[in-house]
């Protein structure tokens, strides 16, 4: 399992040290949650902070946009150093145009679905994205409970990608911990995001190791899609 700590649960007064801490603890990606107080009822970080963090680490930046108009901001997040930009199918921007824009900037595009959105909402875009993120909580806040009933969506997405011979990474986000990760691993997730489960753990390195060992998949798909 590829492990993406979410900075949403870090100490915001020491973000640079927190990034270094999780890199040393064995993180594969840095997950950055961008919220606009409109698409979700919370406000977090923007491109300025992401740009300042970019020189701190060599880990890829997985930027999760929970904003109403992702298309308007693709350039800003690409300039800030995003390696992956995921945006919600429920947002207002045209999905094809947003994917085109992300690809034109040399960034890997991904689509995100909220708990009430079916997996089929992304089927017609699967040949154009590198990742699908299945939310396992309502987006907006860290520390919520994992929704196990989202697992059939991963199975459905995996089957659809296999049927069409598509290589797409499946990511889960929300309530992932040492206890809940196994359900996601079994359902076919490649990448798990974890905020509270890593940053509030007594030992981040131990927490990451447990998440990583929740399956025994190799990282070849990730290497092909993300570390081009
Ligand atoms: C929620 C965010 C998540 C959040 C996960 O809207 O997308 O990335 O940080 O936090 P935990 O792991 O605490 O549920
Ligand atoms: Zn997220």
PDB file of C-alpha atoms and ligand atoms in Angstrom:
ATOM      1  CA  UNK A   1       0.000   0.000   0.000  1.00  0.00           C
ATOM      2  CA  UNK A   2       1.282   3.454  -0.881  1.00  0.00           C
ATOM      3  CA  UNK A   3       0.983   5.829   2.074  1.00  0.00           C
ATOM      4  CA  UNK A   4       0.030   9.505   1.729  1.00  0.00           C
ATOM      5  CA  UNK A   5      -0.032  11.409   5.036  1.00  0.00           C
ATOM      6  CA  UNK A   6      -2.526  14.300   4.955  1.00  0.00           C
ATOM      7  CA  UNK A   7      -1.042  17.533   6.274  1.00  0.00           C
ATOM      8  CA  UNK A   8      -4.531  18.577   7.426  1.00  0.00           C
ATOM      9  CA  UNK A   9      -3.746  16.944  10.789  1.00  0.00           C
ATOM     10  CA  UNK A  10      -0.216  18.312  11.167  1.00  0.00           C
ATOM     11  CA  UNK A  11       0.893  21.220  13.331  1.00  0.00           C
ATOM     12  CA  UNK A  12       0.273  24.156  10.955  1.00  0.00           C
ATOM     13  CA  UNK A  13       2.765  26.317  12.857  1.00  0.00           C
ATOM     14  CA  UNK A  14       5.545  23.872  11.946  1.00  0.00           C
ATOM     15  CA  UNK A  15       4.540  22.601   8.520  1.00  0.00           C
ATOM     16  CA  UNK A  16       8.059  22.303   7.135  1.00  0.00           C
ATOM     17  CA  UNK A  17       9.228  20.215  10.111  1.00  0.00           C
ATOM     18  CA  UNK A  18       6.083  18.093   9.863  1.00  0.00           C
ATOM     19  CA  UNK A  19       6.815  17.329   6.197  1.00  0.00           C
ATOM     20  CA  UNK A  20      10.385  16.346   7.069  1.00  0.00           C
ATOM     21  CA  UNK A  21       9.095  14.216   9.932  1.00  0.00           C
ATOM     22  CA  UNK A  22       6.778  12.163   7.712  1.00  0.00           C
ATOM     23  CA  UNK A  23       9.353  11.868   4.951  1.00  0.00           C
ATOM     24  CA  UNK A  24      11.787  10.379   7.477  1.00  0.00           C
ATOM     25  CA  UNK A  25       9.005   8.140   8.787  1.00  0.00           C
ATOM     26  CA  UNK A  26       8.657   6.589   5.320  1.00  0.00           C
ATOM     27  CA  UNK A  27       5.808   8.475   3.570  1.00  0.00           C
ATOM     28  CA  UNK A  28       5.455   7.921  -0.193  1.00  0.00           C
ATOM     29  CA  UNK A  29       3.493  11.092  -1.012  1.00  0.00           C
ATOM     30  CA  UNK A  30       2.405  14.291   0.712  1.00  0.00           C
ATOM     31  CA  UNK A  31      -1.389  14.756   0.557  1.00  0.00           C
ATOM     32  CA  UNK A  32      -2.429  18.429   0.586  1.00  0.00           C
ATOM     33  CA  UNK A  33      -6.084  19.269   1.234  1.00  0.00           C
ATOM     34  CA  UNK A  34      -7.220  22.500  -0.397  1.00  0.00           C
ATOM     35  CA  UNK A  35     -10.632  23.773   0.769  1.00  0.00           C
ATOM     36  CA  UNK A  36     -12.396  26.962  -0.258  1.00  0.00           C
ATOM     37  CA  UNK A  37     -15.130  27.328   2.385  1.00  0.00           C
ATOM     38  CA  UNK A  38     -17.677  26.949  -0.380  1.00  0.00           C
ATOM     39  CA  UNK A  39     -17.424  23.476  -1.926  1.00  0.00           C
ATOM     40  CA  UNK A  40     -16.845  22.249   1.643  1.00  0.00           C
ATOM     41  CA  UNK A  41     -17.537  24.101   4.914  1.00  0.00           C
ATOM     42  CA  UNK A  42     -13.872  24.607   5.837  1.00  0.00           C
ATOM     43  CA  UNK A  43     -10.920  26.683   4.648  1.00  0.00           C
ATOM     44  CA  UNK A  44      -7.379  25.350   4.617  1.00  0.00           C
ATOM     45  CA  UNK A  45      -4.318  26.061   2.505  1.00  0.00           C
ATOM     46  CA  UNK A  46      -3.704  27.441  -0.982  1.00  0.00           C
ATOM     47  CA  UNK A  47      -0.973  27.492  -3.626  1.00  0.00           C
ATOM     48  CA  UNK A  48       1.260  29.898  -1.675  1.00  0.00           C
ATOM     49  CA  UNK A  49       1.802  27.475   1.184  1.00  0.00           C
ATOM     50  CA  UNK A  50       2.261  24.538  -1.195  1.00  0.00           C
ATOM     51  CA  UNK A  51       4.890  26.489  -3.128  1.00  0.00           C
ATOM     52  CA  UNK A  52       6.763  27.274   0.100  1.00  0.00           C
ATOM     53  CA  UNK A  53       6.761  23.593   1.059  1.00  0.00           C
ATOM     54  CA  UNK A  54       7.971  22.380  -2.343  1.00  0.00           C
ATOM     55  CA  UNK A  55      11.728  22.785  -1.690  1.00  0.00           C
ATOM     56  CA  UNK A  56      11.439  21.024   1.689  1.00  0.00           C
ATOM     57  CA  UNK A  57      10.996  17.500   0.285  1.00  0.00           C
ATOM     58  CA  UNK A  58      11.450  15.332  -2.786  1.00  0.00           C
ATOM     59  CA  UNK A  59       8.203  13.445  -2.117  1.00  0.00           C
ATOM     60  CA  UNK A  60       5.505  13.898  -4.778  1.00  0.00           C
ATOM     61  CA  UNK A  61       2.712  16.353  -3.880  1.00  0.00           C
ATOM     62  CA  UNK A  62      -0.807  14.909  -4.114  1.00  0.00           C
ATOM     63  CA  UNK A  63      -3.047  17.988  -4.184  1.00  0.00           C
ATOM     64  CA  UNK A  64      -6.708  17.269  -3.350  1.00  0.00           C
ATOM     65  CA  UNK A  65      -8.852  20.210  -4.462  1.00  0.00           C
ATOM     66  CA  UNK A  66     -12.115  20.575  -2.537  1.00  0.00           C
ATOM     67  CA  UNK A  67     -13.018  23.790  -4.327  1.00  0.00           C
ATOM     68  CA  UNK A  68     -15.975  24.845  -6.461  1.00  0.00           C
ATOM     69  CA  UNK A  69     -13.964  26.006  -9.519  1.00  0.00           C
ATOM     70  CA  UNK A  70     -10.903  23.772  -9.922  1.00  0.00           C
ATOM     71  CA  UNK A  71     -10.303  24.745 -13.569  1.00  0.00           C
ATOM     72  CA  UNK A  72      -9.596  28.357 -12.571  1.00  0.00           C
ATOM     73  CA  UNK A  73      -6.782  27.297 -10.229  1.00  0.00           C
ATOM     74  CA  UNK A  74      -4.974  24.501 -12.104  1.00  0.00           C
ATOM     75  CA  UNK A  75      -2.180  26.849 -13.208  1.00  0.00           C
ATOM     76  CA  UNK A  76      -1.642  28.110  -9.667  1.00  0.00           C
ATOM     77  CA  UNK A  77      -1.297  24.606  -8.227  1.00  0.00           C
ATOM     78  CA  UNK A  78       0.856  23.392 -11.123  1.00  0.00           C
ATOM     79  CA  UNK A  79       3.133  26.420 -10.607  1.00  0.00           C
ATOM     80  CA  UNK A  80       3.230  25.627  -6.885  1.00  0.00           C
ATOM     81  CA  UNK A  81       4.708  22.200  -7.654  1.00  0.00           C
ATOM     82  CA  UNK A  82       1.804  19.727  -7.612  1.00  0.00           C
ATOM     83  CA  UNK A  83       2.621  16.292  -9.067  1.00  0.00           C
ATOM     84  CA  UNK A  84      -0.975  15.055  -8.918  1.00  0.00           C
ATOM     85  CA  UNK A  85      -4.060  17.276  -8.914  1.00  0.00           C
ATOM     86  CA  UNK A  86      -7.336  15.623  -7.988  1.00  0.00           C
ATOM     87  CA  UNK A  87     -10.660  17.447  -8.200  1.00  0.00           C
ATOM     88  CA  UNK A  88     -14.248  16.528  -7.457  1.00  0.00           C
ATOM     89  CA  UNK A  89     -16.718  15.439 -10.138  1.00  0.00           C
ATOM     90  CA  UNK A  90     -19.330  17.280  -8.028  1.00  0.00           C
ATOM     91  CA  UNK A  91     -17.537  20.646  -8.513  1.00  0.00           C
ATOM     92  CA  UNK A  92     -18.741  23.229 -11.046  1.00  0.00           C
ATOM     93  CA  UNK A  93     -15.875  23.100 -13.579  1.00  0.00           C
ATOM     94  CA  UNK A  94     -16.175  21.223 -16.869  1.00  0.00           C
ATOM     95  CA  UNK A  95     -14.498  17.864 -16.178  1.00  0.00           C
ATOM     96  CA  UNK A  96     -12.948  17.336 -19.626  1.00  0.00           C
ATOM     97  CA  UNK A  97     -11.547  20.860 -19.779  1.00  0.00           C
ATOM     98  CA  UNK A  98     -10.099  20.535 -16.280  1.00  0.00           C
ATOM     99  CA  UNK A  99      -8.406  17.207 -17.111  1.00  0.00           C
ATOM    100  CA  UNK A 100      -7.030  18.751 -20.344  1.00  0.00           C
ATOM    101  CA  UNK A 101      -5.640  21.704 -18.427  1.00  0.00           C
ATOM    102  CA  UNK A 102      -3.966  19.509 -15.781  1.00  0.00           C
ATOM    103  CA  UNK A 103      -2.425  17.276 -18.471  1.00  0.00           C
ATOM    104  CA  UNK A 104      -1.220  20.331 -20.423  1.00  0.00           C
ATOM    105  CA  UNK A 105       0.742  21.353 -17.327  1.00  0.00           C
ATOM    106  CA  UNK A 106       2.474  17.969 -17.094  1.00  0.00           C
ATOM    107  CA  UNK A 107       0.628  17.076 -13.886  1.00  0.00           C
ATOM    108  CA  UNK A 108      -1.184  13.760 -13.290  1.00  0.00           C
ATOM    109  CA  UNK A 109      -4.965  14.320 -13.185  1.00  0.00           C
ATOM    110  CA  UNK A 110      -7.282  12.502 -10.793  1.00  0.00           C
ATOM    111  CA  UNK A 111     -11.016  12.544 -10.073  1.00  0.00           C
ATOM    112  CA  UNK A 112     -12.612  12.410  -6.628  1.00  0.00           C
ATOM    113  CA  UNK A 113     -16.063  11.155  -5.647  1.00  0.00           C
ATOM    114  CA  UNK A 114     -17.907  12.057  -2.450  1.00  0.00           C
ATOM    115  CA  UNK A 115     -19.676   9.315  -0.468  1.00  0.00           C
ATOM    116  CA  UNK A 116     -23.059   9.901  -2.130  1.00  0.00           C
ATOM    117  CA  UNK A 117     -21.627   9.823  -5.681  1.00  0.00           C
ATOM    118  CA  UNK A 118     -21.591   6.440  -7.438  1.00  0.00           C
ATOM    119  CA  UNK A 119     -18.411   4.956  -8.931  1.00  0.00           C
ATOM    120  CA  UNK A 120     -20.033   5.083 -12.365  1.00  0.00           C
ATOM    121  CA  UNK A 121     -19.771   8.919 -12.290  1.00  0.00           C
ATOM    122  CA  UNK A 122     -16.108   8.616 -13.299  1.00  0.00           C
ATOM    123  CA  UNK A 123     -16.370   5.710 -15.768  1.00  0.00           C
ATOM    124  CA  UNK A 124     -16.347   7.879 -18.882  1.00  0.00           C
ATOM    125  CA  UNK A 125     -13.093   9.581 -17.780  1.00  0.00           C
ATOM    126  CA  UNK A 126     -11.117   6.509 -16.676  1.00  0.00           C
ATOM    127  CA  UNK A 127      -9.006   6.450 -19.829  1.00  0.00           C
ATOM    128  CA  UNK A 128      -7.884  10.027 -19.155  1.00  0.00           C
ATOM    129  CA  UNK A 129      -6.910  10.032 -15.471  1.00  0.00           C
ATOM    130  CA  UNK A 130      -4.066   8.516 -13.483  1.00  0.00           C
ATOM    131  CA  UNK A 131      -6.015   8.234 -10.260  1.00  0.00           C
ATOM    132  CA  UNK A 132      -9.496   7.983  -8.794  1.00  0.00           C
ATOM    133  CA  UNK A 133      -9.957   9.038  -5.177  1.00  0.00           C
ATOM    134  CA  UNK A 134     -12.876   7.451  -3.342  1.00  0.00           C
ATOM    135  CA  UNK A 135     -13.783   9.531  -0.278  1.00  0.00           C
ATOM    136  CA  UNK A 136     -14.434   7.408   2.804  1.00  0.00           C
ATOM    137  CA  UNK A 137     -15.776  10.398   4.798  1.00  0.00           C
ATOM    138  CA  UNK A 138     -17.698  13.515   3.774  1.00  0.00           C
ATOM    139  CA  UNK A 139     -14.926  15.895   2.662  1.00  0.00           C
ATOM    140  CA  UNK A 140     -14.191  18.926   4.834  1.00  0.00           C
ATOM    141  CA  UNK A 141     -12.628  17.755   8.059  1.00  0.00           C
ATOM    142  CA  UNK A 142     -10.043  15.333   9.418  1.00  0.00           C
ATOM    143  CA  UNK A 143     -10.734  12.917  12.242  1.00  0.00           C
ATOM    144  CA  UNK A 144     -14.054  11.501  11.007  1.00  0.00           C
ATOM    145  CA  UNK A 145     -15.089   7.841  10.991  1.00  0.00           C
ATOM    146  CA  UNK A 146     -14.240   5.590   8.038  1.00  0.00           C
ATOM    147  CA  UNK A 147     -17.244   4.602   5.904  1.00  0.00           C
ATOM    148  CA  UNK A 148     -16.756   0.907   5.162  1.00  0.00           C
ATOM    149  CA  UNK A 149     -19.785   0.962   2.878  1.00  0.00           C
ATOM    150  CA  UNK A 150     -17.672   2.802   0.269  1.00  0.00           C
ATOM    151  CA  UNK A 151     -15.586  -0.343  -0.334  1.00  0.00           C
ATOM    152  CA  UNK A 152     -17.844  -1.772  -3.085  1.00  0.00           C
ATOM    153  CA  UNK A 153     -17.012   1.341  -5.164  1.00  0.00           C
ATOM    154  CA  UNK A 154     -13.331   0.364  -5.152  1.00  0.00           C
ATOM    155  CA  UNK A 155     -14.207  -3.158  -6.259  1.00  0.00           C
ATOM    156  CA  UNK A 156     -16.407  -1.731  -9.016  1.00  0.00           C
ATOM    157  CA  UNK A 157     -13.704   0.678 -10.199  1.00  0.00           C
ATOM    158  CA  UNK A 158     -11.030  -1.993 -10.172  1.00  0.00           C
ATOM    159  CA  UNK A 159     -13.266  -4.306 -12.214  1.00  0.00           C
ATOM    160  CA  UNK A 160     -14.122  -1.574 -14.729  1.00  0.00           C
ATOM    161  CA  UNK A 161     -10.434  -0.656 -15.182  1.00  0.00           C
ATOM    162  CA  UNK A 162      -9.493  -4.327 -15.601  1.00  0.00           C
ATOM    163  CA  UNK A 163     -12.295  -4.892 -18.123  1.00  0.00           C
ATOM    164  CA  UNK A 164     -11.000  -1.992 -20.233  1.00  0.00           C
ATOM    165  CA  UNK A 165      -7.298  -2.687 -19.648  1.00  0.00           C
ATOM    166  CA  UNK A 166      -6.733   0.683 -17.938  1.00  0.00           C
ATOM    167  CA  UNK A 167      -4.020   1.462 -15.420  1.00  0.00           C
ATOM    168  CA  UNK A 168      -5.573   3.773 -12.847  1.00  0.00           C
ATOM    169  CA  UNK A 169      -4.454   4.169  -9.240  1.00  0.00           C
ATOM    170  CA  UNK A 170      -7.237   3.911  -6.651  1.00  0.00           C
ATOM    171  CA  UNK A 171      -6.889   6.101  -3.585  1.00  0.00           C
ATOM    172  CA  UNK A 172      -8.953   6.213  -0.383  1.00  0.00           C
ATOM    173  CA  UNK A 173      -9.208   9.219   1.925  1.00  0.00           C
ATOM    174  CA  UNK A 174     -10.882   9.657   5.291  1.00  0.00           C
ATOM    175  CA  UNK A 175     -10.754   7.765   8.581  1.00  0.00           C
ATOM    176  CA  UNK A 176      -7.896   5.492   7.481  1.00  0.00           C
ATOM    177  CA  UNK A 177      -6.055   3.987  10.435  1.00  0.00           C
ATOM    178  CA  UNK A 178      -4.270   0.829  11.445  1.00  0.00           C
ATOM    179  CA  UNK A 179      -7.734  -0.641  12.048  1.00  0.00           C
ATOM    180  CA  UNK A 180      -9.612   0.422   8.907  1.00  0.00           C
ATOM    181  CA  UNK A 181      -6.875   0.185   6.265  1.00  0.00           C
ATOM    182  CA  UNK A 182      -7.299  -3.556   5.817  1.00  0.00           C
ATOM    183  CA  UNK A 183     -10.815  -3.181   4.414  1.00  0.00           C
ATOM    184  CA  UNK A 184      -9.489  -0.691   1.841  1.00  0.00           C
ATOM    185  CA  UNK A 185      -6.550  -2.953   0.984  1.00  0.00           C
ATOM    186  CA  UNK A 186      -8.843  -5.912   0.481  1.00  0.00           C
ATOM    187  CA  UNK A 187     -11.157  -3.851  -1.740  1.00  0.00           C
ATOM    188  CA  UNK A 188      -8.219  -2.964  -3.999  1.00  0.00           C
ATOM    189  CA  UNK A 189      -6.950   0.476  -2.918  1.00  0.00           C
ATOM    190  CA  UNK A 190      -3.420   1.326  -4.083  1.00  0.00           C
ATOM    191  CA  UNK A 191      -2.936   4.489  -2.016  1.00  0.00           C
ATOM    192  CA  UNK A 192      -4.259   5.392   1.412  1.00  0.00           C
ATOM    193  CA  UNK A 193      -4.433   8.935   2.733  1.00  0.00           C
ATOM    194  CA  UNK A 194      -4.204   9.266   6.497  1.00  0.00           C
ATOM    195  CA  UNK A 195      -4.162  12.441   8.576  1.00  0.00           C
ATOM    196  CA  UNK A 196      -5.057  11.699  12.178  1.00  0.00           C
ATOM    197  CA  UNK A 197      -3.836   8.103  11.857  1.00  0.00           C
ATOM    198  CA  UNK A 198      -0.273   9.286  11.176  1.00  0.00           C
ATOM    199  CA  UNK A 199       0.144  12.764  12.665  1.00  0.00           C
ATOM    200  CA  UNK A 200      -1.572  11.946  15.948  1.00  0.00           C
ATOM    201  CA  UNK A 201       0.062   8.520  16.272  1.00  0.00           C
ATOM    202  CA  UNK A 202       2.634   8.053  19.047  1.00  0.00           C
ATOM    203  CA  UNK A 203       5.066   6.770  16.435  1.00  0.00           C
ATOM    204  CA  UNK A 204       4.434   7.997  12.870  1.00  0.00           C
ATOM    205  CA  UNK A 205       6.966   5.607  11.418  1.00  0.00           C
ATOM    206  CA  UNK A 206       5.263   2.620  13.019  1.00  0.00           C
ATOM    207  CA  UNK A 207       1.837   3.839  11.818  1.00  0.00           C
ATOM    208  CA  UNK A 208       3.138   4.220   8.245  1.00  0.00           C
ATOM    209  CA  UNK A 209       4.707   0.749   8.337  1.00  0.00           C
ATOM    210  CA  UNK A 210       1.422  -0.832   9.420  1.00  0.00           C
ATOM    211  CA  UNK A 211      -0.478   0.993   6.646  1.00  0.00           C
ATOM    212  CA  UNK A 212       2.166   0.021   4.069  1.00  0.00           C
ATOM    213  CA  UNK A 213       2.034  -3.662   5.053  1.00  0.00           C
ATOM    214  CA  UNK A 214      -1.760  -3.865   4.795  1.00  0.00           C
ATOM    215  CA  UNK A 215      -1.254  -5.486   1.390  1.00  0.00           C
ATOM    216  CA  UNK A 216       1.666  -6.937  -0.513  1.00  0.00           C
ATOM    217  CA  UNK A 217       1.184  -5.213  -3.861  1.00  0.00           C
ATOM    218  CA  UNK A 218       4.322  -3.950  -5.550  1.00  0.00           C
ATOM    219  CA  UNK A 219       4.670  -0.250  -6.427  1.00  0.00           C
ATOM    220  CA  UNK A 220       5.153  -0.684 -10.173  1.00  0.00           C
ATOM    221  CA  UNK A 221       1.846   0.942 -11.197  1.00  0.00           C
ATOM    222  CA  UNK A 222       2.575   3.907  -8.919  1.00  0.00           C
ATOM    223  CA  UNK A 223       6.107   4.230 -10.306  1.00  0.00           C
ATOM    224  CA  UNK A 224       4.783   4.189 -13.857  1.00  0.00           C
ATOM    225  CA  UNK A 225       2.037   6.764 -13.278  1.00  0.00           C
ATOM    226  CA  UNK A 226       3.560   9.113 -10.707  1.00  0.00           C
ATOM    227  CA  UNK A 227       7.349   8.917 -10.847  1.00  0.00           C
ATOM    228  CA  UNK A 228       7.613   9.319 -14.605  1.00  0.00           C
TER     229      UNK A 228
HETATM  230  C1  LIG B   1     -10.981  15.353   4.371  1.00  0.00           C
HETATM  231  C2  LIG B   1      -9.619  15.301   3.723  1.00  0.00           C
HETATM  232  C3  LIG B   1      -8.737  14.237   4.231  1.00  0.00           C
HETATM  233  C4  LIG B   1      -8.450  14.316   5.706  1.00  0.00           C
HETATM  234  C5  LIG B   1      -8.256  12.941   6.216  1.00  0.00           C
HETATM  235  O1  LIG B   1     -11.815  16.181   3.650  1.00  0.00           O
HETATM  236  O2  LIG B   1      -9.759  15.105   2.315  1.00  0.00           O
HETATM  237  O3  LIG B   1      -7.530  14.166   3.467  1.00  0.00           O
HETATM  238  O4  LIG B   1      -7.303  15.042   6.011  1.00  0.00           O
HETATM  239  O5  LIG B   1      -8.056  13.011   7.582  1.00  0.00           O
HETATM  240  P1  LIG B   1      -8.262  11.738   8.509  1.00  0.00           P
HETATM  241  O6  LIG B   1      -7.241  10.722   8.076  1.00  0.00           O
HETATM  242  O7  LIG B   1      -8.034  12.273   9.871  1.00  0.00           O
HETATM  243  O8  LIG B   1      -9.671  11.246   8.287  1.00  0.00           O
HETATM  244 ZN1  LIG B   2      -7.874  14.696   1.137  1.00  0.00          ZN
END
